């Protein structure tokens, strides 16, 4: 009171108290409402008593000065069912000195006899009127965790209950007919759940806080202020009131002996429980359990528990027997609850250990060669026996803990692992058998299809039978160790046999999808190679038609092999139908009807549709595509033969040679009399030969005369330009080097010798380059020896950069003096032009 400076407030202070069931949130409500710091219950550690006795605090931020009392909760298990004297005393004390009493209660407790504090209120009303001069006190009922029931429906029920309590309380003659409203001002409010609707709870608490401001004012929440002592005497008044309450024997209901026994035995039990919880031996044992199983756990734990229980019996032996035994049972229950998690931890470790033992024993037994079923039985029995012994060692004599449920869990774990292990082993056996079948069937079947012939499917059937008869009995023998029913094992073998068939069928479908490629490969192999598998050389003596027919027939046989799946040796007419329809039949006429065409169908005769790989209609379409794609190969062979014949007969016949000699006699003599013509003819031959090589004349005329002429005429002019450009490039390189040397010599001469050097310099010769547009006149002018007259009339301006014959890369060099071309270089210049 001194620390809060309440004594200096005079009459301007108010006292607020709160009462209600234990763990109902009284301290939390006061802290939120008045910003106090009462200790609150930690819900994560369980629901237990938090506030013991009566605690007081000064409200923050509320005028006038307000003192709050936090009372110990009623109906708590810590004090017991009969020890309710302090509850009634504290409630009576709160009603006596408080201006406002908050009655904290749960919404769902309205209408109940005990939970709503009805008996407590009844006793308090009666004793209060007998002990003190009554004054009007405000009873503010705070309904916590309000439900969807409206407050206007809850308040009448609550007021009615309070009125009934008041009517049933015996009253003095002076107040026999006094109504409840003369002594108490009843108010009701409701708040939502703090845990579920915290934000809404805080908002409504702030609204309720506003009602406590100026609570002592007329019409305020504090109500009647008659008989209020000054603040300076509040401490003494409270002490006297508490003394009178403690001396009232009517409120001390339990007998003194029972009360003392209850309190003392409870203290002894709490003390021994604390000693056990902090016992070094127990802590060491608990830590050891966390890291694994402890040998002799039950004996060690039983000894520790027995020591502390005996100490309780020694200290509580002189107290009431009924109370002593009741508290001993409570202590024993608390001790068992404390040590039971360690026991469960041991069981959990034993469970995992039994499962690991089962796994290890099962693997060792299987590695030794025993059957799977026998290994599971032996390993299961050994693991369960070890688990049962471990559980018996972990049980203590003070508890009747049952570990049968854990035993069932262990059994179930073992069964689950055995089932999963069985499925995995069977899956491994099946996968191993499938892999063997796949390796022994895929590559051989593919090889047989590559070399398809009339005996292909017979070879495939023999291969399938041989491999399945070698692998499946071995698989069936490996299933004997699982002790499964014969029907199940036969079913697994049947599935493997079907798997082998599916491998062959899938491979056949895969090759059937590539039948056109295989047909072209077969055709190319037969058509382009002889009987000795040597590449065929077309010399003109071969019968291309017969060879092409044989190659197509071989490709057609391959298509007949890949047309259907033949699991039986029943003959079919597919090859004959394909040969007669596609190979032997003449060119189809447009008037032929579809009914006369045996390939105008989607199924083969006497063949199941599931075994059809290539339908008749697809065979016909594939054959057309095959013929169109192999026509070019045959055409090339015929063209090669014709070219070979022309190459071997290249010389003209003798009569043509005689005619040429007679008719060309004059031309021959002309060439012999004038050697320059012969030279020009030779040069023209070389140029024509070069152009022919560059244009590849033979290749251009392979597709015909007219296309060849058109192609050569288009490429002739660009080819000549490229030839001349190449000659000019080869000529420019030595001239460029010569000009660089001349430039260096000219720069070394002084400025005084420039006019004389320019006058003595011979006429510069133009570069020996020809533009594609140059005329023959320019050719003669450039490369004929210049006459003296022309030389004298020529001027340096002829070599100006604007000359059309000048090199574009040598414009700057043309301005420099050049040496005259030596006469012996004229022949080399002409050779460069050619």
PDB file of N, CA and C in Angstrom, residues 57-105:
ATOM      1  N   UNK A  57      -2.494  -5.509  -6.371  1.00  0.00           N
ATOM      2  CA  UNK A  57      -1.706  -4.700  -7.293  1.00  0.00           C
ATOM      3  C   UNK A  57      -2.417  -3.373  -7.505  1.00  0.00           C
ATOM      4  N   UNK A  58      -1.632  -2.396  -7.975  1.00  0.00           N
ATOM      5  CA  UNK A  58      -2.163  -1.071  -8.265  1.00  0.00           C
ATOM      6  C   UNK A  58      -2.446  -0.954  -9.754  1.00  0.00           C
ATOM      7  N   UNK A  59      -3.640  -0.473 -10.099  1.00  0.00           N
ATOM      8  CA  UNK A  59      -4.005  -0.347 -11.508  1.00  0.00           C
ATOM      9  C   UNK A  59      -3.222   0.795 -12.139  1.00  0.00           C
ATOM     10  N   UNK A  60      -2.930   0.628 -13.434  1.00  0.00           N
ATOM     11  CA  UNK A  60      -2.147   1.616 -14.171  1.00  0.00           C
ATOM     12  C   UNK A  60      -3.071   2.346 -15.141  1.00  0.00           C
ATOM     13  N   UNK A  61      -3.047   3.682 -15.036  1.00  0.00           N
ATOM     14  CA  UNK A  61      -3.769   4.481 -16.024  1.00  0.00           C
ATOM     15  C   UNK A  61      -5.255   4.627 -15.770  1.00  0.00           C
ATOM     16  N   UNK A  62      -5.725   4.355 -14.573  1.00  0.00           N
ATOM     17  CA  UNK A  62      -7.161   4.485 -14.271  1.00  0.00           C
ATOM     18  C   UNK A  62      -7.319   5.447 -13.092  1.00  0.00           C
ATOM     19  N   UNK A  63      -8.189   6.370 -13.267  1.00  0.00           N
ATOM     20  CA  UNK A  63      -8.527   7.316 -12.203  1.00  0.00           C
ATOM     21  C   UNK A  63      -9.988   7.093 -11.811  1.00  0.00           C
ATOM     22  N   UNK A  64     -10.283   7.090 -10.492  1.00  0.00           N
ATOM     23  CA  UNK A  64      -9.351   7.310  -9.385  1.00  0.00           C
ATOM     24  C   UNK A  64      -8.449   6.104  -9.143  1.00  0.00           C
ATOM     25  N   UNK A  65      -7.609   6.228  -8.090  1.00  0.00           N
ATOM     26  CA  UNK A  65      -6.703   5.141  -7.728  1.00  0.00           C
ATOM     27  C   UNK A  65      -7.486   3.873  -7.448  1.00  0.00           C
ATOM     28  N   UNK A  66      -7.089   2.813  -8.102  1.00  0.00           N
ATOM     29  CA  UNK A  66      -7.820   1.554  -8.000  1.00  0.00           C
ATOM     30  C   UNK A  66      -6.858   0.459  -7.586  1.00  0.00           C
ATOM     31  N   UNK A  67      -7.282  -0.315  -6.567  1.00  0.00           N
ATOM     32  CA  UNK A  67      -6.508  -1.453  -6.073  1.00  0.00           C
ATOM     33  C   UNK A  67      -7.231  -2.724  -6.481  1.00  0.00           C
ATOM     34  N   UNK A  68      -6.467  -3.666  -7.023  1.00  0.00           N
ATOM     35  CA  UNK A  68      -7.038  -4.914  -7.534  1.00  0.00           C
ATOM     36  C   UNK A  68      -6.536  -6.065  -6.676  1.00  0.00           C
ATOM     37  N   UNK A  69      -7.462  -6.983  -6.328  1.00  0.00           N
ATOM     38  CA  UNK A  69      -7.121  -8.183  -5.575  1.00  0.00           C
ATOM     39  C   UNK A  69      -7.392  -9.411  -6.446  1.00  0.00           C
ATOM     40  N   UNK A  70      -6.339 -10.252  -6.613  1.00  0.00           N
ATOM     41  CA  UNK A  70      -6.438 -11.497  -7.368  1.00  0.00           C
ATOM     42  C   UNK A  70      -6.532 -12.638  -6.371  1.00  0.00           C
ATOM     43  N   UNK A  71      -7.720 -13.253  -6.295  1.00  0.00           N
ATOM     44  CA  UNK A  71      -7.960 -14.310  -5.313  1.00  0.00           C
ATOM     45  C   UNK A  71      -7.606 -15.673  -5.891  1.00  0.00           C
ATOM     46  N   UNK A  72      -7.257 -16.537  -4.963  1.00  0.00           N
ATOM     47  CA  UNK A  72      -6.997 -17.920  -5.342  1.00  0.00           C
ATOM     48  C   UNK A  72      -8.271 -18.550  -5.897  1.00  0.00           C
ATOM     49  N   UNK A  73      -8.143 -19.323  -6.939  1.00  0.00           N
ATOM     50  CA  UNK A  73      -9.299 -19.924  -7.583  1.00  0.00           C
ATOM     51  C   UNK A  73      -9.988 -20.946  -6.705  1.00  0.00           C
ATOM     52  N   UNK A  74     -11.275 -21.022  -6.869  1.00  0.00           N
ATOM     53  CA  UNK A  74     -12.072 -21.989  -6.108  1.00  0.00           C
ATOM     54  C   UNK A  74     -12.138 -23.312  -6.857  1.00  0.00           C
ATOM     55  N   UNK A  75     -12.579 -24.313  -6.104  1.00  0.00           N
ATOM     56  CA  UNK A  75     -12.805 -25.649  -6.679  1.00  0.00           C
ATOM     57  C   UNK A  75     -11.526 -26.218  -7.284  1.00  0.00           C
ATOM     58  N   UNK A  76     -10.371 -25.968  -6.617  1.00  0.00           N
ATOM     59  CA  UNK A  76      -9.111 -26.497  -7.121  1.00  0.00           C
ATOM     60  C   UNK A  76      -8.795 -27.844  -6.514  1.00  0.00           C
ATOM     61  N   UNK A  77      -8.143 -28.686  -7.313  1.00  0.00           N
ATOM     62  CA  UNK A  77      -7.809 -30.027  -6.818  1.00  0.00           C
ATOM     63  C   UNK A  77      -6.634 -29.989  -5.837  1.00  0.00           C
ATOM     64  N   UNK A  78      -5.858 -28.909  -5.837  1.00  0.00           N
ATOM     65  CA  UNK A  78      -4.727 -28.848  -4.925  1.00  0.00           C
ATOM     66  C   UNK A  78      -5.178 -28.796  -3.466  1.00  0.00           C
ATOM     67  N   UNK A  79      -6.306 -28.129  -3.209  1.00  0.00           N
ATOM     68  CA  UNK A  79      -6.794 -28.051  -1.822  1.00  0.00           C
ATOM     69  C   UNK A  79      -7.743 -29.200  -1.494  1.00  0.00           C
ATOM     70  N   UNK A  80      -8.209 -29.913  -2.469  1.00  0.00           N
ATOM     71  CA  UNK A  80      -9.089 -31.036  -2.164  1.00  0.00           C
ATOM     72  C   UNK A  80     -10.545 -30.616  -2.134  1.00  0.00           C
ATOM     73  N   UNK A  81     -11.384 -31.611  -2.033  1.00  0.00           N
ATOM     74  CA  UNK A  81     -12.821 -31.359  -2.095  1.00  0.00           C
ATOM     75  C   UNK A  81     -13.362 -30.778  -0.794  1.00  0.00           C
ATOM     76  N   UNK A  82     -12.741 -31.198   0.335  1.00  0.00           N
ATOM     77  CA  UNK A  82     -13.291 -30.787   1.630  1.00  0.00           C
ATOM     78  C   UNK A  82     -12.626 -29.539   2.181  1.00  0.00           C
ATOM     79  N   UNK A  83     -11.401 -29.238   1.725  1.00  0.00           N
ATOM     80  CA  UNK A  83     -10.667 -28.116   2.280  1.00  0.00           C
ATOM     81  C   UNK A  83     -11.054 -26.856   1.531  1.00  0.00           C
ATOM     82  N   UNK A  84     -12.251 -26.342   1.796  1.00  0.00           N
ATOM     83  CA  UNK A  84     -12.756 -25.153   1.109  1.00  0.00           C
ATOM     84  C   UNK A  84     -12.850 -23.954   2.041  1.00  0.00           C
ATOM     85  N   UNK A  85     -12.257 -24.044   3.217  1.00  0.00           N
ATOM     86  CA  UNK A  85     -12.366 -22.943   4.182  1.00  0.00           C
ATOM     87  C   UNK A  85     -11.705 -21.687   3.648  1.00  0.00           C
ATOM     88  N   UNK A  86     -10.481 -21.835   3.087  1.00  0.00           N
ATOM     89  CA  UNK A  86      -9.786 -20.650   2.602  1.00  0.00           C
ATOM     90  C   UNK A  86     -10.532 -20.029   1.432  1.00  0.00           C
ATOM     91  N   UNK A  87     -11.151 -20.847   0.613  1.00  0.00           N
ATOM     92  CA  UNK A  87     -11.908 -20.303  -0.511  1.00  0.00           C
ATOM     93  C   UNK A  87     -13.037 -19.408  -0.007  1.00  0.00           C
ATOM     94  N   UNK A  88     -13.746 -19.910   0.975  1.00  0.00           N
ATOM     95  CA  UNK A  88     -14.864 -19.121   1.503  1.00  0.00           C
ATOM     96  C   UNK A  88     -14.371 -17.896   2.254  1.00  0.00           C
ATOM     97  N   UNK A  89     -13.283 -18.045   2.982  1.00  0.00           N
ATOM     98  CA  UNK A  89     -12.744 -16.908   3.718  1.00  0.00           C
ATOM     99  C   UNK A  89     -12.270 -15.817   2.768  1.00  0.00           C
ATOM    100  N   UNK A  90     -11.561 -16.223   1.707  1.00  0.00           N
ATOM    101  CA  UNK A  90     -11.062 -15.216   0.773  1.00  0.00           C
ATOM    102  C   UNK A  90     -12.206 -14.559   0.021  1.00  0.00           C
ATOM    103  N   UNK A  91     -13.242 -15.350  -0.347  1.00  0.00           N
ATOM    104  CA  UNK A  91     -14.388 -14.755  -1.026  1.00  0.00           C
ATOM    105  C   UNK A  91     -15.118 -13.779  -0.112  1.00  0.00           C
ATOM    106  N   UNK A  92     -15.290 -14.145   1.160  1.00  0.00           N
ATOM    107  CA  UNK A  92     -15.943 -13.256   2.117  1.00  0.00           C
ATOM    108  C   UNK A  92     -15.127 -11.988   2.346  1.00  0.00           C
ATOM    109  N   UNK A  93     -13.817 -12.145   2.394  1.00  0.00           N
ATOM    110  CA  UNK A  93     -12.928 -10.997   2.554  1.00  0.00           C
ATOM    111  C   UNK A  93     -13.050 -10.042   1.366  1.00  0.00           C
ATOM    112  N   UNK A  94     -13.127 -10.616   0.125  1.00  0.00           N
ATOM    113  CA  UNK A  94     -13.246  -9.785  -1.068  1.00  0.00           C
ATOM    114  C   UNK A  94     -14.560  -9.017  -1.075  1.00  0.00           C
ATOM    115  N   UNK A  95     -15.668  -9.670  -0.676  1.00  0.00           N
ATOM    116  CA  UNK A  95     -16.957  -8.993  -0.657  1.00  0.00           C
ATOM    117  C   UNK A  95     -17.007  -7.902   0.420  1.00  0.00           C
ATOM    118  N   UNK A  96     -16.235  -8.116   1.489  1.00  0.00           N
ATOM    119  CA  UNK A  96     -16.304  -7.182   2.603  1.00  0.00           C
ATOM    120  C   UNK A  96     -15.566  -5.890   2.304  1.00  0.00           C
ATOM    121  N   UNK A  97     -14.445  -5.930   1.619  1.00  0.00           N
ATOM    122  CA  UNK A  97     -13.625  -4.727   1.462  1.00  0.00           C
ATOM    123  C   UNK A  97     -13.683  -4.160   0.050  1.00  0.00           C
ATOM    124  N   UNK A  98     -14.329  -4.837  -0.865  1.00  0.00           N
ATOM    125  CA  UNK A  98     -14.283  -4.407  -2.261  1.00  0.00           C
ATOM    126  C   UNK A  98     -15.518  -3.606  -2.610  1.00  0.00           C
ATOM    127  N   UNK A  99     -15.300  -2.648  -3.517  1.00  0.00           N
ATOM    128  CA  UNK A  99     -16.407  -1.913  -4.104  1.00  0.00           C
ATOM    129  C   UNK A  99     -16.998  -2.652  -5.306  1.00  0.00           C
ATOM    130  N   UNK A 100     -16.141  -3.320  -6.028  1.00  0.00           N
ATOM    131  CA  UNK A 100     -16.565  -4.073  -7.214  1.00  0.00           C
ATOM    132  C   UNK A 100     -15.952  -5.463  -7.113  1.00  0.00           C
ATOM    133  N   UNK A 101     -16.791  -6.481  -7.273  1.00  0.00           N
ATOM    134  CA  UNK A 101     -16.337  -7.871  -7.256  1.00  0.00           C
ATOM    135  C   UNK A 101     -16.658  -8.493  -8.611  1.00  0.00           C
ATOM    136  N   UNK A 102     -15.601  -8.919  -9.287  1.00  0.00           N
ATOM    137  CA  UNK A 102     -15.772  -9.598 -10.569  1.00  0.00           C
ATOM    138  C   UNK A 102     -15.952 -11.082 -10.312  1.00  0.00           C
ATOM    139  N   UNK A 103     -17.044 -11.623 -10.786  1.00  0.00           N
ATOM    140  CA  UNK A 103     -17.298 -13.067 -10.678  1.00  0.00           C
ATOM    141  C   UNK A 103     -16.983 -13.670 -12.044  1.00  0.00           C
ATOM    142  N   UNK A 104     -15.836 -14.321 -12.126  1.00  0.00           N
ATOM    143  CA  UNK A 104     -15.384 -14.913 -13.405  1.00  0.00           C
ATOM    144  C   UNK A 104     -15.979 -16.305 -13.543  1.00  0.00           C
ATOM    145  N   UNK A 105     -16.694 -16.558 -14.634  1.00  0.00           N
ATOM    146  CA  UNK A 105     -17.333 -17.867 -14.817  1.00  0.00           C
ATOM    147  C   UNK A 105     -17.397 -18.190 -16.315  1.00  0.00           C
TER     148      UNK A 105
END
